[in-house]
Coordinates of C-alpha atoms in Angstrom, one line a residue:
X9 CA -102.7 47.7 -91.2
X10 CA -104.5 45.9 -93.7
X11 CA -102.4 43.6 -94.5
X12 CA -101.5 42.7 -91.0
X13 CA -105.1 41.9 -91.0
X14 CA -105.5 39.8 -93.8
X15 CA -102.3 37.6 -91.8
X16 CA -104.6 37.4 -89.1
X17 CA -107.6 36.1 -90.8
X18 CA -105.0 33.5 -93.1
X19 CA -103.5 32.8 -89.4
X20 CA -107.2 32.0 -87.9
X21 CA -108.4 30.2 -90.9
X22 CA -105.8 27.8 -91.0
X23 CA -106.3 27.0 -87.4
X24 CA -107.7 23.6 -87.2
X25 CA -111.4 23.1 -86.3
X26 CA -110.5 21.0 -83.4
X27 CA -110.9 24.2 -81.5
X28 CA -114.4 23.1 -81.8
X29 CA -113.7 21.1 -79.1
X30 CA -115.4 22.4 -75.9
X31 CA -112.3 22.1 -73.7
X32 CA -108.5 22.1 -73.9
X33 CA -108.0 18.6 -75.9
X34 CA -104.2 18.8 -73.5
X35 CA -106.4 18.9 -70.4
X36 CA -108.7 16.5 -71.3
X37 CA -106.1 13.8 -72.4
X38 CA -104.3 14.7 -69.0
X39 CA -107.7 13.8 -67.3
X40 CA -107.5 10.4 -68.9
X41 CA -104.0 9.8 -68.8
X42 CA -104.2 10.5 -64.8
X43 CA -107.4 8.6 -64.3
X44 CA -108.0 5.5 -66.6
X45 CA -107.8 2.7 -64.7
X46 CA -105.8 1.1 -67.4
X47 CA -103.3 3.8 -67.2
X48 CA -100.3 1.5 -66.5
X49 CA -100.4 -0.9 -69.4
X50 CA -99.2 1.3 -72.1
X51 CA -95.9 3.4 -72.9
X52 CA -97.4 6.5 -71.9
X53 CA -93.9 8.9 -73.7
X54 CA -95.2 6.8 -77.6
X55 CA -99.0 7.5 -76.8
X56 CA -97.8 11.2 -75.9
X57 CA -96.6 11.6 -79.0
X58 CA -99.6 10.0 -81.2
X59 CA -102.2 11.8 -79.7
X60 CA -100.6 15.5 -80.3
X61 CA -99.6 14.6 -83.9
X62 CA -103.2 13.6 -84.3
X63 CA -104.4 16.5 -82.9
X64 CA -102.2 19.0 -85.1
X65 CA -103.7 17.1 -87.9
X66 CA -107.2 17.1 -86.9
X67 CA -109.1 19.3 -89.2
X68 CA -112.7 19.0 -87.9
X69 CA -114.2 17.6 -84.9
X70 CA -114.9 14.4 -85.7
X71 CA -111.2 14.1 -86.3
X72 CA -110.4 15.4 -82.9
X73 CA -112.3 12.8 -81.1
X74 CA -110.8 10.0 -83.2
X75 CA -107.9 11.2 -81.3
X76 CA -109.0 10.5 -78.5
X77 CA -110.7 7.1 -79.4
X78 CA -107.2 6.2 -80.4
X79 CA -105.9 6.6 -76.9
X80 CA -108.9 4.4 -75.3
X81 CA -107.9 2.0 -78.1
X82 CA -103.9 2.2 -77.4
X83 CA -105.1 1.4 -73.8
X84 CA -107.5 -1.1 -75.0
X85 CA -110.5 0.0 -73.1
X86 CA -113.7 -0.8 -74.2
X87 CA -115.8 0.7 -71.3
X88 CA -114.9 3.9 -71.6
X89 CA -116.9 6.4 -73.7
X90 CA -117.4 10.0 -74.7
X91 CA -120.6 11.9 -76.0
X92 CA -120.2 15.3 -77.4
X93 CA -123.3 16.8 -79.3
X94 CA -125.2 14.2 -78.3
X95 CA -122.6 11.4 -80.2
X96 CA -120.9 8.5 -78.8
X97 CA -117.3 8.0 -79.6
X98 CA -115.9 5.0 -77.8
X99 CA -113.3 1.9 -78.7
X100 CA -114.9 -1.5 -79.1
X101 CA -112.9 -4.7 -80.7
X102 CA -113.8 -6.2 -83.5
X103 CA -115.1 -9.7 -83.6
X104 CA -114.6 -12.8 -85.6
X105 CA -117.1 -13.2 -88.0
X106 CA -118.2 -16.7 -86.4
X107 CA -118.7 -15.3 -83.4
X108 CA -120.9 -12.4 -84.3
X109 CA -122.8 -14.5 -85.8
X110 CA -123.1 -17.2 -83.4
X111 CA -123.8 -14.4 -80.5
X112 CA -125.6 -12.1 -82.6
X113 CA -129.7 -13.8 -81.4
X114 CA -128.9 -13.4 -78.3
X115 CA -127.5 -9.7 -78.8
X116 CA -130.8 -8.7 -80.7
X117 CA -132.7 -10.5 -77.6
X118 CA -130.8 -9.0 -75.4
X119 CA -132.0 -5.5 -76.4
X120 CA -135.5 -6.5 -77.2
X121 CA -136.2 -7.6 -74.0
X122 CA -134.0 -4.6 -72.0
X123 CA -136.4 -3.7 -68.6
X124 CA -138.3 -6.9 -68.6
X125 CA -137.9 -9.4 -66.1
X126 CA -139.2 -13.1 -66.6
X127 CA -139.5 -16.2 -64.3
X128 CA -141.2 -19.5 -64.2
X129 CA -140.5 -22.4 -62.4
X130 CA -138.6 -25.5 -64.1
X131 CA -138.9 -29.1 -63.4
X132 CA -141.1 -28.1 -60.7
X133 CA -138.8 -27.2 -57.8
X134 CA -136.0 -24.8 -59.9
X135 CA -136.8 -21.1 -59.7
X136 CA -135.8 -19.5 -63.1
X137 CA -135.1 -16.0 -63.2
X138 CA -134.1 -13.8 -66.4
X139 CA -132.1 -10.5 -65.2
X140 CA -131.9 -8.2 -68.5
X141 CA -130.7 -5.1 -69.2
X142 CA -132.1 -1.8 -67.1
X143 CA -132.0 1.6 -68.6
X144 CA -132.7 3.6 -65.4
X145 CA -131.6 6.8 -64.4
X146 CA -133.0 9.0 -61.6
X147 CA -134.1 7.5 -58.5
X148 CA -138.0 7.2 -58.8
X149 CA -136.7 5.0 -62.5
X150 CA -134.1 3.2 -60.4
X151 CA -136.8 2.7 -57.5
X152 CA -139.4 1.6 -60.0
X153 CA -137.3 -1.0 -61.6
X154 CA -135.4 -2.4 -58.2
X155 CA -139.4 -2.9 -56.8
X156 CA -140.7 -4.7 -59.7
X157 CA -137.4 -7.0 -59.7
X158 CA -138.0 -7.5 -56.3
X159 CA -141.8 -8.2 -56.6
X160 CA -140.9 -10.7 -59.2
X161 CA -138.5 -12.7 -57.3
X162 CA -141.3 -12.8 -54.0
X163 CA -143.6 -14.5 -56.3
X164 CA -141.0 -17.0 -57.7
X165 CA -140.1 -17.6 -53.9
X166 CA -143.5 -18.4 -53.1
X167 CA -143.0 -21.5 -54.5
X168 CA -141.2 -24.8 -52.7
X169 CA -138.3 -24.6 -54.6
X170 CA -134.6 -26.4 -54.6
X171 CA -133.0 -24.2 -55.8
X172 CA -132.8 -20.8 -58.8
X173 CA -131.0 -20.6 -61.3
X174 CA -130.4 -16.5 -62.6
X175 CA -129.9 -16.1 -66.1
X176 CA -127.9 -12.8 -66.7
X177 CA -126.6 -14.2 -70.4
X178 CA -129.2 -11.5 -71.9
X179 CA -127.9 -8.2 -69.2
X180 CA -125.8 -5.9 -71.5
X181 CA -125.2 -3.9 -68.7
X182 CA -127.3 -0.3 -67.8
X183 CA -127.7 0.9 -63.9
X184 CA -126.8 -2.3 -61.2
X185 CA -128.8 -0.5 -58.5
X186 CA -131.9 -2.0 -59.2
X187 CA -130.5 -5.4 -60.0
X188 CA -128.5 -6.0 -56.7
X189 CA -131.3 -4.6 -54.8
X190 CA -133.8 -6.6 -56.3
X191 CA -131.7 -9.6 -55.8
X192 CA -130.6 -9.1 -52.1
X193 CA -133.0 -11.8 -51.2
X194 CA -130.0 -14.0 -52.6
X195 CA -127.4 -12.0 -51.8
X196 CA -128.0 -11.8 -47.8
X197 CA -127.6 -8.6 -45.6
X198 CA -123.9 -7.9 -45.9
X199 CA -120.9 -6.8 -48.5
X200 CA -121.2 -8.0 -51.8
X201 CA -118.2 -6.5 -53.6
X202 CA -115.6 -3.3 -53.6
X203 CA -114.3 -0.9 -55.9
X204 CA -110.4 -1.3 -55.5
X205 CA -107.9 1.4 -57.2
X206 CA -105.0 0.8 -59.5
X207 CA -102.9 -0.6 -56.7
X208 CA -106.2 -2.5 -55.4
X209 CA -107.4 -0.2 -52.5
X210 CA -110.6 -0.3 -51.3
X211 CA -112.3 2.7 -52.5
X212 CA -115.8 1.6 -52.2
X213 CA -117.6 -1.0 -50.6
X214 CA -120.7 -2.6 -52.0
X215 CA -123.5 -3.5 -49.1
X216 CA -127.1 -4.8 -49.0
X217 CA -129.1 -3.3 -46.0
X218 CA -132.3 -4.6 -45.4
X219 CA -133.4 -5.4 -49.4
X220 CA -131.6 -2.0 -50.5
X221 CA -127.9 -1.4 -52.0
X222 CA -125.4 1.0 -50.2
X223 CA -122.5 2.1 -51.9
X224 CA -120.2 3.1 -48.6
X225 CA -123.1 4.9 -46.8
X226 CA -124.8 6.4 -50.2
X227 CA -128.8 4.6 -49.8
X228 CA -129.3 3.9 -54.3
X229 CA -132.3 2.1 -53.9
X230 CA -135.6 2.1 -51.2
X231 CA -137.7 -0.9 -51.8
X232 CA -140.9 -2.0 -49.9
X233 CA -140.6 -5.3 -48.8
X234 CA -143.0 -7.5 -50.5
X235 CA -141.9 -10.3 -48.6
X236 CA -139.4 -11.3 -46.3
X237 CA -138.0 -14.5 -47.9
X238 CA -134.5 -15.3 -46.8
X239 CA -132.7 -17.0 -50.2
X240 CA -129.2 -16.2 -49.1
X241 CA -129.0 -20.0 -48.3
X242 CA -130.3 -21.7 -51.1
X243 CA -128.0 -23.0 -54.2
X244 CA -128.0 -20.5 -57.1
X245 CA -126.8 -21.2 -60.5
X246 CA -125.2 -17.9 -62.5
X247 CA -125.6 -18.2 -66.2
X248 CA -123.4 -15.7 -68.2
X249 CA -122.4 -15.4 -71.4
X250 CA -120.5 -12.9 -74.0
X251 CA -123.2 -10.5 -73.9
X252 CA -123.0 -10.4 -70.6
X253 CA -121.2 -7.1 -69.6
X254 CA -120.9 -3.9 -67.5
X255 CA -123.5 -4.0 -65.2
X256 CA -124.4 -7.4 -66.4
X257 CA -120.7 -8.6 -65.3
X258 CA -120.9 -6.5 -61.7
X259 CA -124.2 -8.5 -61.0
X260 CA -121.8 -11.8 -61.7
X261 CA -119.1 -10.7 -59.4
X262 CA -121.9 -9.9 -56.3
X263 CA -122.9 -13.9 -56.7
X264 CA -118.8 -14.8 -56.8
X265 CA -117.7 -16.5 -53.4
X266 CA -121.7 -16.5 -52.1
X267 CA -122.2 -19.9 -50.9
X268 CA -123.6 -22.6 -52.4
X269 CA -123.3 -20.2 -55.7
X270 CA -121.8 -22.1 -59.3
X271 CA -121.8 -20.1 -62.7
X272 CA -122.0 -21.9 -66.0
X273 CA -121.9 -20.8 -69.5
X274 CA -119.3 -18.2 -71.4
X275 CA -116.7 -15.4 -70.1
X276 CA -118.6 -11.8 -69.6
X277 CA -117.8 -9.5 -72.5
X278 CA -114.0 -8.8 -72.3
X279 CA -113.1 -5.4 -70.8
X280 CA -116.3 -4.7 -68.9
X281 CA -115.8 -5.3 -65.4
X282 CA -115.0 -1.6 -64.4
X283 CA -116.7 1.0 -62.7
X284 CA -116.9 3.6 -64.4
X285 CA -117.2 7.4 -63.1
X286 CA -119.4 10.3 -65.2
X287 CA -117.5 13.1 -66.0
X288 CA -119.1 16.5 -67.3
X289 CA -116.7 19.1 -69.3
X290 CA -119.3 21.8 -70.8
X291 CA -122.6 21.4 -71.8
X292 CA -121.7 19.5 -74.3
X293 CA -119.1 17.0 -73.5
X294 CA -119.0 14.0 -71.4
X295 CA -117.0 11.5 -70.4
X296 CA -117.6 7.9 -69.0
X297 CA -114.6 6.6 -67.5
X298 CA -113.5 3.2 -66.2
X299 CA -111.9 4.5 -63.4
X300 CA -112.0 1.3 -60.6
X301 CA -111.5 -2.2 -61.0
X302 CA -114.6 -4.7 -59.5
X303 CA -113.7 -7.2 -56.4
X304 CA -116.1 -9.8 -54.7
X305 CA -116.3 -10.4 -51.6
X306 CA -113.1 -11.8 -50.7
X307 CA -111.7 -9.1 -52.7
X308 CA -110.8 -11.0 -56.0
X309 CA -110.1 -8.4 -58.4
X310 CA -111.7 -8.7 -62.1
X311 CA -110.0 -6.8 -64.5
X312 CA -111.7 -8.3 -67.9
X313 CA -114.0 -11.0 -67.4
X314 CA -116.1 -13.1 -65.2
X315 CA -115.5 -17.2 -66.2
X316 CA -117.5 -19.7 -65.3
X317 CA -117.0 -22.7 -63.0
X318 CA -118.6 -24.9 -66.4
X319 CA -117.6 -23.1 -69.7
X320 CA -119.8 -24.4 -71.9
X321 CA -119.9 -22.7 -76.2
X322 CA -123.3 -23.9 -76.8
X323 CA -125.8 -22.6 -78.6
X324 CA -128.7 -20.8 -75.9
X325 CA -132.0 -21.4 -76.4
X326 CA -134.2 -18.8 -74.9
X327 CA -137.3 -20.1 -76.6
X328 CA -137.4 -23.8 -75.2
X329 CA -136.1 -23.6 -72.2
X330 CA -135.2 -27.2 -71.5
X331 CA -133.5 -27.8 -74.2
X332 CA -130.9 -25.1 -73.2
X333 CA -128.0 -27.1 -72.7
X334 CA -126.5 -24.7 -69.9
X335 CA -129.8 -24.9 -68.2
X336 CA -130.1 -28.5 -68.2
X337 CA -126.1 -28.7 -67.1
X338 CA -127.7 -25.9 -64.5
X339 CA -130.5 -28.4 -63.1
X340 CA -128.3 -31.5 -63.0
X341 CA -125.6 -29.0 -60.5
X342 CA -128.9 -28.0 -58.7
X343 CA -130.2 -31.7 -58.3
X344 CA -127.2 -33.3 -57.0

């Protein structure tokens, strides 16, 4: 008896601490392998075999989710994340030196100015209107956000303007609620985009009612009008850029096909132009996964990036305004 005990406690010792994984790592990998919107660009049977020799081999947890990055990584999906413990594991390419360092300013701006909207008027008659970043979650945060965006766009718009020009070359990306619904002014009352499926069924359609954003019938936002200005009909420039992404990117593609709409500057981050569903396994363990591809709407589908109608690699210039060379190639569209 003894001894058969002393197997059992060698047996259960040598068990690998990936059991400190809060869930069945086989059910979990299923989950991903059934659901990833990327599911159909790899060879599923070599990837099979990968992530079960990496999990026999996984000795603590860390290890065990490195598994699991690898698959994100084998489907090369950037948007797509896990937190366990409160830690992030996710799959992000690497980039060329000379770009990081060309992009890194406006990365560092990016989140230094996360939440805070800014406008002016330019050459007198161009509305300019920066759309960063918003961290918001919970309705009265999404609410509060969506209002002020909206407030700040009735004050540009009570100028005599030509024309706007929204900058989303600083929006990482965040919650989209507030930013569509604080742009509807330009956006018009009807559907700004769709969620599509693998085989590019509509899943969800993206409306605005009346200043708010619908999602199918699901209300996300409820603004109080501050004013009624109608901007759906005046030209808009898009600026975008490589920090650009997520949300950032879904605000590009609700301006694609809009009239009188042209975007200048860089591609949106590659791989960012998913929607992404929230998944909760334990306590402990979450999962964000791109699950949907992103249409506009006339249902073009954008599976990496937004481009540009002007791609333009120069340097921006956040700090003098006019001499950013994609906002002067912005006013010269708006002028003509």
């Amino acid at each position: 008896m003894k001894r058969a005990l002393f197997l059992f406690l060698l047996v259960a010792a040598s068990i690998p601490s990936a059991a400190q994984f809060p869930a069945v790592p086989d059910s979990v990998y299923a989950f991903i392998k059934r659901n990833n919107i990327f599911r159909n660009s790899i060879n599923w049977q070599q990837t099979d075999a990968d992530f079960h020799a990496c999990i026999r081999s996984s000795k603590t947890l860390n290890d065990t989710m490195n598994c699991f990055v690898n698959v994100l990584k084998q489907l090369n999906d950037v948007h797509s994340s896990f937190m366990i413990n409160g830690r992030y594991y996710g799959h992000y390419n690497p980039l060329e030196d000379s770009v990081y360092k060309r992009i890194k300013p406006t990365r560092e701006r990016a989140e230094a100015v996360t939440g805070m909207f800014y406008s002016t008027v330019l050459e007198k008659k161009y509305g300019y209107l920066v759309v960063p970043a918003i961290s918001a979650w919970g309705n009265e945060e999404i609410n509060r956000y969506a209002q002020a965006l909206h407030d700040t766009v009735c004050r540009l718009s009570s100028h005599t303007l030509g024309g706007f020009i929204i900058d989303l070359r600083l929006n990482s990306g965040g919650n989209m609620y507030p930013m569509l619904a604080g742009l509807s002014s330009f956006l018009g009352n009807t559907a700004i985009g769709y969620e599509t499926d693998i085989d590019n069924n509509v899943v969800r359609k993206w409306q605005i009612r009346n200043n708010d954003f619908f999602s199918n019938d699901y209300q996300a936002t409820s603004i109080k009008a501050a004013c009624h200005t109608d901007n759906s009909q005046l030209p808009v420039v898009i600026l975008t850029g490589p920090v650009t992404g997520s949300s950032g990117s879904m605000t590009a593609i609700a301006f694609k096909q809009r009239p009188r709409t042209y975007f200048i500057g860089e591609p949106t981050a590659d791989g960012y132009t998913t929607s992404n569903g929230f998944f909760q396994y334990p306590p402990n363990l979450s999962i964000n996964l791109a699950s949907y591809f992103v249409a506009d709407r006339k249902m073009n589908v954008y599976r990496r990036t937004v481009d540009p109608d002007l791609l333009m690699y120069t340097t921006d210039n956040f700090g003098q305004l006019m001499s950013d060379e994609k906002i002067k190639a912005a006013i010269a569209w708006l002028s003509k």
